[in-house]
Tab-separated table of C-alpha atoms in Angstrom:
chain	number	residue	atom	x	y	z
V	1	UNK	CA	10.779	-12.947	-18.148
V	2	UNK	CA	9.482	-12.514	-14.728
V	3	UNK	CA	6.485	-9.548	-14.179
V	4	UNK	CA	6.491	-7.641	-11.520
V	5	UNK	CA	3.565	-4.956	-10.171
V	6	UNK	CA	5.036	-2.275	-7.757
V	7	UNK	CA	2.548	-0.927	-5.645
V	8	UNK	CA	3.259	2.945	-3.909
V	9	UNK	CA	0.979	3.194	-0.874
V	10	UNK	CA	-0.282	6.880	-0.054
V	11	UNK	CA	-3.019	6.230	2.305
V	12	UNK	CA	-6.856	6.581	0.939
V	13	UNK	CA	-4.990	7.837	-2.169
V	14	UNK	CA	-4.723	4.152	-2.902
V	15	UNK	CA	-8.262	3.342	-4.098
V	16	UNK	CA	-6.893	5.257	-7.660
V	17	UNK	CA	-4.329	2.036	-7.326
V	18	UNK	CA	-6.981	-0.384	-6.706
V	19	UNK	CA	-9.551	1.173	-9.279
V	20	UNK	CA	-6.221	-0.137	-11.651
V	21	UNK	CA	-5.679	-3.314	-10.189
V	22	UNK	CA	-9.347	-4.103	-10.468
V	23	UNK	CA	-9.231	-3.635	-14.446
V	24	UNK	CA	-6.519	-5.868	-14.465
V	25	UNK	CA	-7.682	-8.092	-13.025
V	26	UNK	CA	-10.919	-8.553	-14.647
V	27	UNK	CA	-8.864	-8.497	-18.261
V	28	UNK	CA	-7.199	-11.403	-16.771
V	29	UNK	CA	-3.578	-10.134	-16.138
V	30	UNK	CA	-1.856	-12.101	-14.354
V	31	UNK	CA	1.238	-10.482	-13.244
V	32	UNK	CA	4.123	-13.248	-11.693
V	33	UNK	CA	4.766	-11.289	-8.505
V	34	UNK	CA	3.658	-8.377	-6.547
V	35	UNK	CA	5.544	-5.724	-4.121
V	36	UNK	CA	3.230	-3.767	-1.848
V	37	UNK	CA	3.670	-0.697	0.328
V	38	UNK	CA	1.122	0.247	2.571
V	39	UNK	CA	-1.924	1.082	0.872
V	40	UNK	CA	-0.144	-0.747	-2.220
V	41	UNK	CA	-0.127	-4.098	0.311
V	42	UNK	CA	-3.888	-3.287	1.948
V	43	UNK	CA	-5.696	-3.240	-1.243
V	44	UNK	CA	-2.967	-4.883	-3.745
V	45	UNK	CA	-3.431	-8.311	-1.221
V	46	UNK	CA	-6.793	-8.605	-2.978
V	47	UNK	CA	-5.116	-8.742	-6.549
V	48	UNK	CA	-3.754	-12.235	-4.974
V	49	UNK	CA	-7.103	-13.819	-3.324
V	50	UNK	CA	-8.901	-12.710	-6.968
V	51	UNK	CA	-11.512	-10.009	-5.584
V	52	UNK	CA	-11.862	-7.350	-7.036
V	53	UNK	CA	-13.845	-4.398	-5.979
V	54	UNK	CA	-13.023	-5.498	-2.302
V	55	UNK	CA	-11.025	-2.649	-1.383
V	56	UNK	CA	-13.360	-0.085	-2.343
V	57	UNK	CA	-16.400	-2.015	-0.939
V	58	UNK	CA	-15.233	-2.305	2.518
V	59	UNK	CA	-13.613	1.314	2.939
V	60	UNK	CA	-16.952	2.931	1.950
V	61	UNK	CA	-19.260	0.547	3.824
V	62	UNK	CA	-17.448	1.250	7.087
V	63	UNK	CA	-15.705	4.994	5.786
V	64	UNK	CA	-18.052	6.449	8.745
V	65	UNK	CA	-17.939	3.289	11.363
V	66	UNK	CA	-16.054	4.146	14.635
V	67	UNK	CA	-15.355	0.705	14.790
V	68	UNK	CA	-13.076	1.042	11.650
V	69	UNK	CA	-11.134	4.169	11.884
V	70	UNK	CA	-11.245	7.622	13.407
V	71	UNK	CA	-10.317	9.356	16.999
V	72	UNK	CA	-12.299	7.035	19.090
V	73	UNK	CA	-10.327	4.108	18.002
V	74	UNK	CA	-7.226	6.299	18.334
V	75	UNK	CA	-7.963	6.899	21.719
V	76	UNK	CA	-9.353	3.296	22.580
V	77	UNK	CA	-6.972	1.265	20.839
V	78	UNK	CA	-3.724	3.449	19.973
V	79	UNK	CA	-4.239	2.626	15.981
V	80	UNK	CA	-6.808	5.257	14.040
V	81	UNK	CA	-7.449	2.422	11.705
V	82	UNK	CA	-8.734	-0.121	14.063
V	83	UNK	CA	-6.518	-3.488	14.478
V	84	UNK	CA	-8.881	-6.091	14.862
V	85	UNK	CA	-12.124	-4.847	13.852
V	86	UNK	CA	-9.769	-3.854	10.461
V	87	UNK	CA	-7.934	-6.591	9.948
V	88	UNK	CA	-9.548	-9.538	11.383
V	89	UNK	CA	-13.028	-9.408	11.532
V	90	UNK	CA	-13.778	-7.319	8.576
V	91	UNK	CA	-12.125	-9.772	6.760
V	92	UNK	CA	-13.434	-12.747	8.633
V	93	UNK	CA	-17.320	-12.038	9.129
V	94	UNK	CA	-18.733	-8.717	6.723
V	95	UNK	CA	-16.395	-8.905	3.779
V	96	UNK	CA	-15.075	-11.984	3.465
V	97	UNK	CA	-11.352	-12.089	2.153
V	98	UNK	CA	-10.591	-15.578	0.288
V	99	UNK	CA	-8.107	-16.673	2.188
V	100	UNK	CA	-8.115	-20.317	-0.200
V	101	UNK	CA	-7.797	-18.545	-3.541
V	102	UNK	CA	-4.635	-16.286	-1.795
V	103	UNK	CA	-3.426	-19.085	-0.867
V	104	UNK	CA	-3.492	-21.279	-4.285
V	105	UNK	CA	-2.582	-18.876	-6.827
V	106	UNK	CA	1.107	-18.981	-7.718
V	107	UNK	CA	1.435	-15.348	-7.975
V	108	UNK	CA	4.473	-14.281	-5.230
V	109	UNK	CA	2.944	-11.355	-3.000
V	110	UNK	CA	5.724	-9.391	-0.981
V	111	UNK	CA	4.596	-6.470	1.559
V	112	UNK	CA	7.023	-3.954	2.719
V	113	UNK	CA	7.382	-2.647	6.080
V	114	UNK	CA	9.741	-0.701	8.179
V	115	UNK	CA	11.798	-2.032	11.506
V	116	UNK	CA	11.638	0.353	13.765
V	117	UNK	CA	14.446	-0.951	15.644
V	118	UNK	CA	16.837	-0.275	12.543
V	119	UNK	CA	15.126	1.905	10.360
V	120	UNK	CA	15.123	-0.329	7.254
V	121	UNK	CA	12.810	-2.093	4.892
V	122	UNK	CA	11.964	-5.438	5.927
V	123	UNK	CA	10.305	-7.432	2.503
V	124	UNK	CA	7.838	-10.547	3.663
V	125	UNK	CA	6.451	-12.832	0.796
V	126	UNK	CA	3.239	-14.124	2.280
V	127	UNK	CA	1.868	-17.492	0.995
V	128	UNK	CA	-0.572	-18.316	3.163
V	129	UNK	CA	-3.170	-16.243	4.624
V	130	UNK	CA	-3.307	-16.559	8.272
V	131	UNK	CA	-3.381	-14.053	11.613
V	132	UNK	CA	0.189	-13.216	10.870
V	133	UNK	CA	-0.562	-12.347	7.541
V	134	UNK	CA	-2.518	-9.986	8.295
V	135	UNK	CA	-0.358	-8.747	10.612
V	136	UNK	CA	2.489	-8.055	8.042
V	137	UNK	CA	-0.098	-6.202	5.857
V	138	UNK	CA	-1.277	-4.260	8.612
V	139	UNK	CA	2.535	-3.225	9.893
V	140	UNK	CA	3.329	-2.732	6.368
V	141	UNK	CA	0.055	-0.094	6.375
V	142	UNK	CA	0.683	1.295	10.184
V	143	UNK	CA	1.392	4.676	9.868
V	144	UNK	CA	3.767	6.300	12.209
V	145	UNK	CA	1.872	8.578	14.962
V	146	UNK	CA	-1.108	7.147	13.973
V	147	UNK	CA	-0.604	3.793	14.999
V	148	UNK	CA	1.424	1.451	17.315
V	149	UNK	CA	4.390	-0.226	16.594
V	150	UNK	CA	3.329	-3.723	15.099
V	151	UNK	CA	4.880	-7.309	16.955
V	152	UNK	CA	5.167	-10.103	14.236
V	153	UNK	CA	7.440	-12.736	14.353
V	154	UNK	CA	9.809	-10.990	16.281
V	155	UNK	CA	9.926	-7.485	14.279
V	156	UNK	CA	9.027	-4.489	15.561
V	157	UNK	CA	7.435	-2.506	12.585
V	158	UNK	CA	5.607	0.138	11.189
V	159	UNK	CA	4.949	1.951	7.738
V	160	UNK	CA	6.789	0.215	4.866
V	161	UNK	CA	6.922	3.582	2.925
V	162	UNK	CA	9.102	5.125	5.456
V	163	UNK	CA	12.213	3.311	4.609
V	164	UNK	CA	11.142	1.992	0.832
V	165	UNK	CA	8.391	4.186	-0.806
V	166	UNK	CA	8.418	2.479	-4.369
V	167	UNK	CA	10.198	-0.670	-4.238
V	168	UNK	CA	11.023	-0.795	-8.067
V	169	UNK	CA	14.960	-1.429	-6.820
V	170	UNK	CA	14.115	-4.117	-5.153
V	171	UNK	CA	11.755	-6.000	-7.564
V	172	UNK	CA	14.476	-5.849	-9.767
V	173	UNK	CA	16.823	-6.941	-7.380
V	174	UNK	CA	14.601	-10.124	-7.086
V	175	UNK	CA	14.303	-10.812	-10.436
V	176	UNK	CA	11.217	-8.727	-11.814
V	177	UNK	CA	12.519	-7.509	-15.116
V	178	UNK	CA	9.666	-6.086	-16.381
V	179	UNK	CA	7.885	-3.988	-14.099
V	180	UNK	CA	4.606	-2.430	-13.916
V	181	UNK	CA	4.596	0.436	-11.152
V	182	UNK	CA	1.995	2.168	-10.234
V	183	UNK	CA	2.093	6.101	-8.376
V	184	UNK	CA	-0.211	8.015	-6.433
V	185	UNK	CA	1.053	11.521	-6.959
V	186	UNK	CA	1.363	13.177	-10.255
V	187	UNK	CA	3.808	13.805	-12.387
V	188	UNK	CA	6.064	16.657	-10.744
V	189	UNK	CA	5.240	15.569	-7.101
V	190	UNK	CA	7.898	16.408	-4.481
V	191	UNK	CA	8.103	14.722	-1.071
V	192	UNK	CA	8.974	17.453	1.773
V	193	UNK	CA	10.472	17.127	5.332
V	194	UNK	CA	7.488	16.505	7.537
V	195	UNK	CA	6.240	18.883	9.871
V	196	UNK	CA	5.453	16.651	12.126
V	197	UNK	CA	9.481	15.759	13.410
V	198	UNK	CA	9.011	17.012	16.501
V	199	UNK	CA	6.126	14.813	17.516
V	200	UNK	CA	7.738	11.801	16.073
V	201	UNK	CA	10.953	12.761	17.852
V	202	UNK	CA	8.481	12.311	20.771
V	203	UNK	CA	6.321	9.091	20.117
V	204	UNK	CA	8.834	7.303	18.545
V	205	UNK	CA	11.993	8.498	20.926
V	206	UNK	CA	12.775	4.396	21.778
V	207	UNK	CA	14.123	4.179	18.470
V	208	UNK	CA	16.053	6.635	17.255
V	209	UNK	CA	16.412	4.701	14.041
V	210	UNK	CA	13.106	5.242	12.822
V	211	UNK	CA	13.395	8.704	13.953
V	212	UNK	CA	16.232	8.913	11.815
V	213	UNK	CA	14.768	7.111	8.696
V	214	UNK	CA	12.002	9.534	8.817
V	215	UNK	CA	13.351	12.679	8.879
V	216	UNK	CA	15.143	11.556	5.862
V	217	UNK	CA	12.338	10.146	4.055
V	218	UNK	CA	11.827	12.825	1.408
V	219	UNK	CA	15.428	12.322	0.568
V	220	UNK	CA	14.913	8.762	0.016
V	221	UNK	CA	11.127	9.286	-1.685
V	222	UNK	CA	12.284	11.821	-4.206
V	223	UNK	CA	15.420	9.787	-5.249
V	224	UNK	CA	13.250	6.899	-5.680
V	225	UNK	CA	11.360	9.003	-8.224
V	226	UNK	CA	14.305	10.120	-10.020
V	227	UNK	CA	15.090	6.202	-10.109
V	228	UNK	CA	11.799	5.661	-11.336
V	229	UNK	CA	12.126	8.208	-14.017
V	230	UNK	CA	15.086	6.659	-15.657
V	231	UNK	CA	13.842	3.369	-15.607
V	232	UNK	CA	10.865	4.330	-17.432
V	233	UNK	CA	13.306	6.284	-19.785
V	234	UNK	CA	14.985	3.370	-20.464
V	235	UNK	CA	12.564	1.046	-20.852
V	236	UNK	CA	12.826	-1.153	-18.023
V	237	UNK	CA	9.407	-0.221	-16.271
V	238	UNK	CA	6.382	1.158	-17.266
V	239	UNK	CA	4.628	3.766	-15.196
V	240	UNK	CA	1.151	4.749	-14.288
V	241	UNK	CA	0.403	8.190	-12.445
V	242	UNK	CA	-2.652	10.139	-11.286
V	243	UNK	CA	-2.907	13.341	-14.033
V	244	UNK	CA	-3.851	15.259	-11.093
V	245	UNK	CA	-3.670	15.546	-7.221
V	246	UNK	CA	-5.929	12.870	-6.066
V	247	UNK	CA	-9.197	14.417	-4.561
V	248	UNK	CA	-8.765	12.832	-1.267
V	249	UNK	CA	-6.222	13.464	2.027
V	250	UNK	CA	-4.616	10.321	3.790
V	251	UNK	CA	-7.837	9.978	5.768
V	252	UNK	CA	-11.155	10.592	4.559
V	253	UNK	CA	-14.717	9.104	5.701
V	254	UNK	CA	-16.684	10.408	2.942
V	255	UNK	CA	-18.093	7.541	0.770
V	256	UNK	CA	-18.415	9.643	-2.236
V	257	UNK	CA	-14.928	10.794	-2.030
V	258	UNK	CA	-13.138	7.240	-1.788
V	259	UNK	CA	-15.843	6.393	-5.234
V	260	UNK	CA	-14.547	8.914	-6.584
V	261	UNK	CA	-11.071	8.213	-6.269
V	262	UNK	CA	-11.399	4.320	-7.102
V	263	UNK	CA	-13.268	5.767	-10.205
V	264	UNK	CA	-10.448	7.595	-11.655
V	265	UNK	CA	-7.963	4.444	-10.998
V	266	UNK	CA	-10.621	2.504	-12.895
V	267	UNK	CA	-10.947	4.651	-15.734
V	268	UNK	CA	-7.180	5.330	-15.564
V	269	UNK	CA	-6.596	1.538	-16.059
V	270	UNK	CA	-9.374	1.508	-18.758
V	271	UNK	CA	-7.307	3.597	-20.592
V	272	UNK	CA	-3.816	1.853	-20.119
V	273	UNK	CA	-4.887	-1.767	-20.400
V	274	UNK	CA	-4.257	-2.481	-23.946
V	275	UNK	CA	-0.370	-0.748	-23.081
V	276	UNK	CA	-0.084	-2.716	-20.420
V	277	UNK	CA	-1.193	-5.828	-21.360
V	278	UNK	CA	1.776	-4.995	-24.689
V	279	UNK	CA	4.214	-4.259	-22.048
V	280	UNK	CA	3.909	-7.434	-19.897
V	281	UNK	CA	4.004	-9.692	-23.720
């Protein structure tokens, strides 16, 4: 029976998903494949290459760097959270991401993102951990407005969330039948129409698809979570939520805050490891 780990993105809200992932992986789970979405891909991509504490190490060491994120790489680059400094040389020179253990472990690691040509969910398993690698993680982590539209091997893409928020269909769909997914809003949590349509009517007005797909995202997002719901009702997944509203926006540079925030994941996932290590048996 295959395991799966379903990984919701949610911005900075997704250090309570890698607090999680880093109990797990220091009780030695060792789930067979996972799906990331945006945050979910950013930090769950360390689940892979065995390091954990990563995520949370890097985003409070550089929360207050204008080399990382913030308006002056908006304005200099066109992406808030840097590209290169980000993705490449973070990874490459001051936190060192192990691209040989990614690449050897069996575990199947598939990032989500959205074509912004189309409007629909592209999936990418990545095996090896090269440039365009980190490409697909960064497209699949490229929020809309707030960053440019992503070239990889001939996509066009941004946000995975935008077109498949929690991609529990799909792991099951490839094969995961017992699936592990893991939330970043509480339990109640409706997705409304962005206020923001009118500006992405504007910056994103060459593709009228992705236009589309995200004026209908809440649609999609809250029927996801009615999906979720009866899966978990019947058996087939098991979920993990935030009790509360996550102290933390989309973007944040306060240190404390992200700690914070990784430190309820990890004491979330102290308290659910002995459930989830009986529901992957």
């Amino acid at each position: 029976m295959k395991k799966g780990l379903v990984l919701e993105g949610g911005a900075m809200r997704g250090l309570f998903t890698a607090g999680i992932i880093d109990v797990m992986m220091e009780a030695g789970i060792e789930p067979d494949g996972i799906i990331g979405v945006s945050a979910g891909a950013a930090f769950g991509c360390n689940y892979k290459s065995r390091q954990p504490g990563r995520a949370v190490r890097y985003n409070t060491r550089f929360a207050k760097d204008p080399r990382y994120s913030g308006l002056w790489s908006l304005l200099k680059s066109g992406d808030y959270f840097n590209a290169e400094f980000g993705y490449h040389i973070i990874p490459k020179q001051y936190d060192v991401f192990d691209d040989d253990a990614f690449d050897n472990n069996p575990m199947a690691f598939i990032v989500v993102c959205t074509d912004v040509e189309t409007g629909k969910a592209v999936y990418k398993p990545l095996t090896k951990a090269d440039y365009d690698c980190y490409e697909w993680i960064r497209a699949s982590a490229s929020m809309p407005l707030a960053s440019k539209v992503v070239e990889v091997e001939g996509y066009k893409l941004l946000d995975g969330g935008v077109a498949d928020s929690i991609p529990l269909a799909y792991a099951e769909s490839a094969g995961y039948e017992r699936n592990l997914v893991i939330l970043t809003q509480p339990e109640g949590y409706q997705k409304h129409r962005t206020k923001l349509m009118p500006l992405m009517r504007i910056g994103l007005r060459k593709y009228p698809n992705m236009v589309e797909a995200m004026d209908k995202r809440h649609l999609m997002y809250n029927k996801q979570l009615e999906y979720v719901r009866e899966a978990e009702q019947a058996g087939r997944c098991m979920v993990i939520r935030p009790e509360a509203k996550l102290p933390i926006g989309h973007i944040s540079h306060d240190p404390e805050e992200m700690r914070r925030v990784y430190d309820i994941g990890r004491d979330t996932g102290q308290r659910y490891i002995d459930r989830i290590k009986a529901f992957y048996e």
